[in-house]
Amino acid sequence: EIIIPDSVTSIGESAFRGCKSLTEIIIPDSVTTIGNHAFHACNSLAEIVISNSVISIGDYAFHFCDLLTEIIIPDSVISIGDYAFASCILLTHVTLGNGITSIGNSAFYYCSSLTEIIIPDSVTSIGNGAFSDCASLSKAIIGNGITSINDNTFKSCALREIIIPNSVTSIGNGAFYWCTSLTEIVIPNSVTSIGNGAFSGCALTKIIIPDSVTFLGDSAFSYCSSLEEIVLPDSITSLGDSAFSYCRSLNRVITGNGVTSITDDAFYYCDSLTSLSIGNGVTFIDDNAFYYCNALREIQVSENNSAYQSIDGVLYSKDGTLLHT
């Protein structure tokens, strides 16, 4: 047990680190900062009250507080540091105050009991991996202050519902990687880029890529084994390697007129793919682009395409070379 007097204005780095029998702490209204590692590995800490005077919570501040089940971040808090609540494995409920502007890298990493998170509009920055490996996290609402969903933000979560606001312009590498319960997502028209592996391994059955997207990264939708159809808008000029590899339910693909090349392994092992439509911008198709697409029976090529042609559903180059039977 510890009673912190009102005269204390800050809790310094590692102040109570490793106090394994500390069960409860009340932080008085005089305290404005909680330092790095302040309560790191306080394994018995089950309850903490953060006062309305606190403006910052440092890196690893409550890392490995195994028994902490609920945390209320007051409106006074502006920033939450890297790994601040990481590996709080019994943390089921988090309330984020309306004053927060930044959530650090891996701030809630491996909070495996956390089921829902609402990110207020005040937040403008969410660090890499902030909620990664939250295996019970099924719902996330992202506020309108966020412009980028960074790398691995929701990697390996149990997301069934996610709301992405119109403020978001980019979805980072692995942002929703292996969210195996995610069956549907709406990508707003503000998004211009989708990073490497962003939705790899998701349970998506349908995805609409808006006309605003110009870049689709490597393996962006690979291993989405329930995805049945994909339409690439004219805006996409870059299609990453293995972008849709192992999408084994995919049966129809339409490439927009902006795509200039279908790259290495782009549709590798899409063994349910039966119909392919190639836009007029495609001038290069990699040898392995449709490797193991054994069900492909119909190929259509835009009449304005300068490099390829389709004769009775079979793909040829304009010089007559047979490319796919």
Short mmCIF file of C-alpha atoms in Angstrom, two decimals:
data_model
loop_
_atom_site.label_atom_id
_atom_site.label_comp_id
_atom_site.label_asym_id
_atom_site.label_seq_id
_atom_site.Cartn_x
_atom_site.Cartn_y
_atom_site.Cartn_z
CA GLU A 1 0.00 0.00 0.00
CA ILE A 2 1.15 3.55 -0.71
CA ILE A 3 -0.47 6.93 -0.08
CA ILE A 4 0.85 9.67 -2.33
CA PRO A 5 0.46 13.10 -0.70
CA ASP A 6 -0.99 16.14 -2.47
CA SER A 7 2.42 17.79 -2.51
CA VAL A 8 3.65 15.37 -5.19
CA THR A 9 3.49 16.81 -8.73
CA SER A 10 5.13 14.00 -10.70
CA ILE A 11 5.81 10.29 -10.39
CA GLY A 12 9.28 9.69 -11.71
CA GLU A 13 10.75 6.95 -13.87
CA SER A 14 10.55 3.45 -12.39
CA ALA A 15 9.25 4.89 -9.09
CA PHE A 16 7.25 1.76 -8.19
CA ARG A 17 8.65 -0.59 -10.80
CA GLY A 18 8.48 -4.21 -9.74
CA CYS A 19 6.43 -3.61 -6.57
CA LYS A 20 4.83 -6.99 -7.04
CA SER A 21 2.51 -6.83 -4.00
CA LEU A 22 1.07 -3.36 -4.61
CA THR A 23 -2.67 -3.84 -5.18
CA GLU A 24 -4.18 -0.36 -5.39
CA ILE A 25 -3.05 3.20 -6.05
CA ILE A 26 -4.82 6.56 -6.07
CA ILE A 27 -2.94 9.30 -7.88
CA PRO A 28 -3.76 12.69 -6.28
CA ASP A 29 -4.90 15.79 -8.17
CA SER A 30 -1.48 17.40 -7.74
CA VAL A 31 0.25 14.91 -10.07
CA THR A 32 0.64 16.01 -13.71
CA THR A 33 2.97 13.34 -15.12
CA ILE A 34 3.43 9.60 -14.70
CA GLY A 35 6.96 8.74 -15.74
CA ASN A 36 8.38 5.93 -17.85
CA HIS A 37 8.12 2.50 -16.20
CA ALA A 38 6.49 4.12 -13.13
CA PHE A 39 4.38 1.04 -12.30
CA HIS A 40 6.02 -1.44 -14.66
CA ALA A 41 5.50 -5.06 -13.56
CA CYS A 42 3.32 -4.26 -10.57
CA ASN A 43 1.80 -7.68 -11.02
CA SER A 44 -0.80 -7.38 -8.22
CA LEU A 45 -2.07 -3.92 -9.15
CA ALA A 46 -5.79 -4.46 -9.78
CA GLU A 47 -7.08 -0.90 -9.47
CA ILE A 48 -5.73 2.52 -10.27
CA VAL A 49 -7.38 5.93 -10.22
CA ILE A 50 -5.76 8.54 -12.46
CA SER A 51 -6.65 12.07 -11.44
CA ASN A 52 -7.88 14.84 -13.76
CA SER A 53 -4.59 16.69 -13.33
CA VAL A 54 -2.44 14.12 -15.18
CA ILE A 55 -1.46 15.24 -18.69
CA SER A 56 0.93 12.49 -19.74
CA ILE A 57 1.44 8.79 -19.14
CA GLY A 58 4.99 7.67 -19.90
CA ASP A 59 6.45 4.76 -21.84
CA TYR A 60 5.86 1.34 -20.20
CA ALA A 61 4.12 3.12 -17.29
CA PHE A 62 1.79 0.17 -16.55
CA HIS A 63 3.45 -2.49 -18.67
CA PHE A 64 2.87 -6.01 -17.31
CA CYS A 65 0.27 -4.95 -14.73
CA ASP A 66 -1.29 -8.38 -15.04
CA LEU A 67 -4.34 -7.89 -12.77
CA LEU A 68 -5.46 -4.50 -14.03
CA THR A 69 -8.99 -4.97 -15.45
CA GLU A 70 -10.21 -1.44 -16.14
CA ILE A 71 -8.62 1.90 -16.84
CA ILE A 72 -10.23 5.32 -17.23
CA ILE A 73 -8.02 7.92 -18.87
CA PRO A 74 -9.28 11.40 -17.87
CA ASP A 75 -9.78 14.24 -20.35
CA SER A 76 -6.68 15.97 -18.97
CA VAL A 77 -4.34 13.36 -20.44
CA ILE A 78 -2.79 14.47 -23.74
CA SER A 79 -0.43 11.61 -24.48
CA ILE A 80 -0.10 7.90 -23.74
CA GLY A 81 3.44 6.59 -24.16
CA ASP A 82 4.87 3.58 -25.97
CA TYR A 83 3.87 0.23 -24.40
CA ALA A 84 2.11 2.17 -21.61
CA PHE A 85 -0.46 -0.59 -20.97
CA ALA A 86 1.07 -3.38 -23.04
CA SER A 87 0.62 -6.95 -21.83
CA CYS A 88 -2.08 -6.02 -19.32
CA ILE A 89 -3.67 -9.34 -20.12
CA LEU A 90 -6.80 -8.95 -17.94
CA LEU A 91 -7.60 -5.41 -19.07
CA THR A 92 -11.14 -5.67 -20.46
CA HIS A 93 -12.32 -2.07 -20.53
CA VAL A 94 -10.51 1.14 -21.49
CA THR A 95 -12.06 4.60 -21.57
CA LEU A 96 -10.00 7.16 -23.47
CA GLY A 97 -10.56 10.79 -22.50
CA ASN A 98 -11.45 13.48 -25.01
CA GLY A 99 -8.19 15.35 -24.50
CA ILE A 100 -5.84 12.66 -25.82
CA THR A 101 -3.95 13.61 -28.98
CA SER A 102 -1.47 10.75 -29.25
CA ILE A 103 -1.38 7.04 -28.44
CA GLY A 104 2.13 5.60 -28.51
CA ASN A 105 3.60 2.61 -30.29
CA SER A 106 2.23 -0.69 -28.94
CA ALA A 107 0.46 1.24 -26.17
CA PHE A 108 -2.10 -1.56 -25.68
CA TYR A 109 -0.17 -4.36 -27.33
CA TYR A 110 -1.21 -7.84 -26.19
CA CYS A 111 -4.08 -6.66 -24.01
CA SER A 112 -5.65 -9.98 -24.81
CA SER A 113 -8.90 -9.43 -22.85
CA LEU A 114 -9.76 -6.01 -24.29
CA THR A 115 -13.03 -6.29 -26.23
CA GLU A 116 -13.80 -2.79 -27.51
CA ILE A 117 -12.06 0.52 -28.06
CA ILE A 118 -13.46 3.94 -28.95
CA ILE A 119 -10.81 6.39 -30.09
CA PRO A 120 -12.02 9.98 -29.60
CA ASP A 121 -11.84 12.69 -32.27
CA SER A 122 -9.08 14.45 -30.31
CA VAL A 123 -6.57 11.70 -31.17
CA THR A 124 -4.46 12.64 -34.20
CA SER A 125 -1.78 9.96 -33.91
CA ILE A 126 -1.96 6.22 -33.18
CA GLY A 127 1.43 4.54 -33.01
CA ASN A 128 2.56 1.40 -34.77
CA GLY A 129 1.08 -1.75 -33.25
CA ALA A 130 -0.98 0.24 -30.74
CA PHE A 131 -3.63 -2.48 -30.44
CA SER A 132 -1.83 -5.38 -32.07
CA ASP A 133 -2.43 -8.90 -30.74
CA CYS A 134 -5.49 -7.85 -28.73
CA ALA A 135 -7.00 -11.25 -29.34
CA SER A 136 -10.45 -10.37 -27.94
CA LEU A 137 -10.81 -6.93 -29.53
CA SER A 138 -13.94 -7.28 -31.69
CA LYS A 139 -14.99 -3.65 -32.15
CA ALA A 140 -13.03 -0.46 -32.82
CA ILE A 141 -14.31 3.02 -33.62
CA ILE A 142 -11.68 5.42 -34.92
CA GLY A 143 -12.23 9.14 -34.39
CA ASN A 144 -12.20 11.80 -37.08
CA GLY A 145 -8.82 13.17 -36.04
CA ILE A 146 -6.88 10.22 -37.46
CA THR A 147 -5.34 10.59 -40.93
CA SER A 148 -3.29 7.40 -40.96
CA ILE A 149 -3.83 3.90 -39.59
CA ASN A 150 -0.23 2.99 -38.99
CA ASP A 151 1.69 -0.26 -39.35
CA ASN A 152 0.26 -3.25 -37.43
CA THR A 153 -2.22 -1.07 -35.53
CA PHE A 154 -4.83 -3.84 -35.25
CA LYS A 155 -2.70 -6.84 -36.24
CA SER A 156 -4.11 -10.21 -35.11
CA CYS A 157 -7.19 -8.75 -33.43
CA ALA A 158 -10.62 -10.40 -33.29
CA LEU A 159 -12.23 -7.47 -35.09
CA ARG A 160 -15.72 -8.01 -36.42
CA GLU A 161 -16.56 -4.34 -36.70
CA ILE A 162 -14.33 -1.40 -37.57
CA ILE A 163 -15.34 2.13 -38.50
CA ILE A 164 -12.76 4.06 -40.51
CA PRO A 165 -13.52 7.79 -40.76
CA ASN A 166 -13.24 9.93 -43.91
CA SER A 167 -10.20 11.65 -42.40
CA VAL A 168 -7.98 8.59 -43.02
CA THR A 169 -5.77 8.84 -46.12
CA SER A 170 -3.52 5.81 -45.65
CA ILE A 171 -3.74 2.30 -44.23
CA GLY A 172 -0.30 1.09 -43.18
CA ASN A 173 1.60 -2.16 -43.54
CA GLY A 174 -0.12 -5.00 -41.69
CA ALA A 175 -2.72 -2.62 -40.22
CA PHE A 176 -5.37 -5.37 -40.09
CA TYR A 177 -3.05 -8.31 -40.70
CA TRP A 178 -4.61 -11.67 -39.82
CA CYS A 179 -7.83 -10.26 -38.36
CA THR A 180 -9.44 -13.58 -39.07
CA SER A 181 -12.95 -12.55 -37.91
CA LEU A 182 -13.13 -9.44 -40.10
CA THR A 183 -15.65 -10.24 -42.84
CA GLU A 184 -16.51 -6.74 -44.01
CA ILE A 185 -14.91 -3.31 -44.05
CA VAL A 186 -15.73 -0.01 -45.72
CA ILE A 187 -12.70 1.87 -47.02
CA PRO A 188 -13.61 5.56 -47.29
CA ASN A 189 -12.99 7.64 -50.42
CA SER A 190 -10.27 9.59 -48.60
CA VAL A 191 -7.82 6.63 -48.59
CA THR A 192 -5.08 6.85 -51.23
CA SER A 193 -2.79 3.98 -50.22
CA ILE A 194 -3.14 0.49 -48.75
CA GLY A 195 0.13 -0.89 -47.40
CA ASN A 196 1.89 -4.23 -47.57
CA GLY A 197 -0.12 -7.02 -45.95
CA ALA A 198 -2.72 -4.52 -44.73
CA PHE A 199 -5.61 -7.02 -44.87
CA SER A 200 -3.67 -10.24 -45.34
CA GLY A 201 -5.38 -13.22 -43.75
CA CYS A 202 -8.71 -11.47 -43.11
CA ALA A 203 -12.06 -13.22 -43.59
CA LEU A 204 -13.31 -10.59 -46.03
CA THR A 205 -16.00 -11.83 -48.40
CA LYS A 206 -16.28 -8.56 -50.29
CA ILE A 207 -14.18 -5.44 -50.59
CA ILE A 208 -14.82 -2.22 -52.48
CA ILE A 209 -11.63 -0.33 -53.23
CA PRO A 210 -12.57 3.32 -53.76
CA ASP A 211 -11.42 5.43 -56.72
CA SER A 212 -9.17 7.44 -54.41
CA VAL A 213 -6.71 4.54 -53.93
CA THR A 214 -3.61 4.79 -56.13
CA PHE A 215 -1.29 2.32 -54.38
CA LEU A 216 -1.91 -1.27 -53.34
CA GLY A 217 1.04 -2.84 -51.50
CA ASP A 218 2.60 -6.29 -51.59
CA SER A 219 0.31 -9.02 -50.22
CA ALA A 220 -2.30 -6.37 -49.38
CA PHE A 221 -5.14 -8.92 -49.52
CA SER A 222 -3.23 -12.19 -49.65
CA TYR A 223 -4.75 -15.20 -47.88
CA CYS A 224 -8.21 -13.60 -47.81
CA SER A 225 -9.62 -17.04 -48.45
CA SER A 226 -13.30 -15.96 -48.47
CA LEU A 227 -12.93 -13.07 -50.93
CA GLU A 228 -14.94 -13.81 -54.07
CA GLU A 229 -14.58 -10.80 -56.36
CA ILE A 230 -12.26 -7.86 -56.80
CA VAL A 231 -12.61 -4.75 -58.94
CA LEU A 232 -9.51 -2.58 -59.20
CA PRO A 233 -10.47 1.03 -59.92
CA ASP A 234 -8.84 3.10 -62.66
CA SER A 235 -7.02 5.12 -59.99
CA ILE A 236 -4.70 2.25 -59.01
CA THR A 237 -1.43 2.52 -60.88
CA SER A 238 0.67 0.24 -58.69
CA LEU A 239 -0.31 -3.33 -57.81
CA GLY A 240 2.05 -4.97 -55.33
CA ASP A 241 3.56 -8.44 -55.59
CA SER A 242 1.28 -11.21 -54.28
CA ALA A 243 -1.46 -8.63 -53.73
CA PHE A 244 -4.20 -11.28 -53.91
CA SER A 245 -2.23 -14.51 -53.65
CA TYR A 246 -3.95 -17.47 -51.99
CA CYS A 247 -7.41 -15.85 -52.24
CA ARG A 248 -8.78 -19.28 -52.95
CA SER A 249 -12.46 -18.29 -53.25
CA LEU A 250 -11.74 -15.47 -55.68
CA ASN A 251 -13.64 -16.18 -58.90
CA ARG A 252 -13.68 -12.85 -60.74
CA VAL A 253 -11.12 -10.07 -61.23
CA ILE A 254 -11.54 -6.79 -63.09
CA THR A 255 -8.46 -4.59 -63.42
CA GLY A 256 -8.95 -0.89 -63.99
CA ASN A 257 -7.41 1.12 -66.79
CA GLY A 258 -4.81 2.69 -64.50
CA VAL A 259 -2.94 -0.55 -63.72
CA THR A 260 0.11 -0.81 -65.99
CA SER A 261 1.50 -4.11 -64.76
CA ILE A 262 0.22 -7.25 -63.05
CA THR A 263 3.16 -8.16 -60.91
CA ASP A 264 4.88 -11.23 -59.53
CA ASP A 265 2.46 -13.71 -57.93
CA ALA A 266 -0.31 -11.09 -57.91
CA PHE A 267 -3.00 -13.78 -58.10
CA TYR A 268 -0.88 -16.80 -57.24
CA TYR A 269 -2.91 -19.86 -56.24
CA CYS A 270 -6.30 -18.23 -56.76
CA ASP A 271 -7.52 -21.64 -57.86
CA SER A 272 -11.21 -20.65 -58.03
CA LEU A 273 -10.58 -17.76 -60.43
CA THR A 274 -12.66 -18.31 -63.57
CA SER A 275 -13.03 -14.82 -65.07
CA LEU A 276 -10.43 -12.12 -65.69
CA SER A 277 -10.90 -8.70 -67.27
CA ILE A 278 -7.76 -6.74 -68.22
CA GLY A 279 -7.94 -2.95 -68.60
CA ASN A 280 -6.37 -0.96 -71.41
CA GLY A 281 -3.45 0.27 -69.27
CA VAL A 282 -1.84 -3.13 -68.67
CA THR A 283 1.36 -3.49 -70.69
CA PHE A 284 3.13 -6.15 -68.60
CA ILE A 285 1.96 -9.38 -66.94
CA ASP A 286 4.53 -11.26 -64.90
CA ASP A 287 5.06 -14.93 -65.74
CA ASN A 288 3.85 -16.00 -62.27
CA ALA A 289 1.00 -13.50 -61.98
CA PHE A 290 -1.68 -16.19 -62.41
CA TYR A 291 0.32 -19.26 -61.44
CA TYR A 292 -1.92 -22.12 -60.24
CA CYS A 293 -5.08 -20.36 -61.42
CA ASN A 294 -6.20 -23.67 -62.89
CA ALA A 295 -9.89 -22.73 -63.10
CA LEU A 296 -9.33 -19.64 -65.29
CA ARG A 297 -11.54 -20.12 -68.34
CA GLU A 298 -12.42 -16.63 -69.52
CA ILE A 299 -10.08 -13.71 -70.20
CA GLN A 300 -11.34 -10.41 -71.53
CA VAL A 301 -9.03 -7.65 -72.71
CA SER A 302 -10.05 -4.05 -73.33
CA GLU A 303 -10.17 -3.30 -77.04
CA ASN A 304 -7.96 -0.26 -76.36
CA ASN A 305 -5.18 -2.34 -74.82
CA SER A 306 -1.98 -1.95 -76.85
CA ALA A 307 -0.14 -5.04 -75.54
CA TYR A 308 -2.67 -7.86 -75.23
CA GLN A 309 -5.69 -9.34 -76.91
CA SER A 310 -8.24 -12.02 -76.12
CA ILE A 311 -9.32 -14.48 -78.76
CA ASP A 312 -12.18 -16.76 -77.70
CA GLY A 313 -11.32 -16.11 -74.06
CA VAL A 314 -7.63 -16.97 -74.48
CA LEU A 315 -4.88 -14.41 -73.77
CA TYR A 316 -2.40 -13.50 -76.51
CA SER A 317 0.11 -10.73 -76.95
CA LYS A 318 -0.57 -8.41 -79.87
CA ASP A 319 2.09 -10.21 -81.89
CA GLY A 320 0.06 -13.40 -81.55
CA THR A 321 2.08 -15.18 -78.83
CA LEU A 322 -0.09 -17.48 -76.72
CA LEU A 323 0.18 -16.45 -73.07
CA HIS A 324 -2.54 -18.39 -71.28
CA THR A 325 -4.81 -21.23 -72.30
#
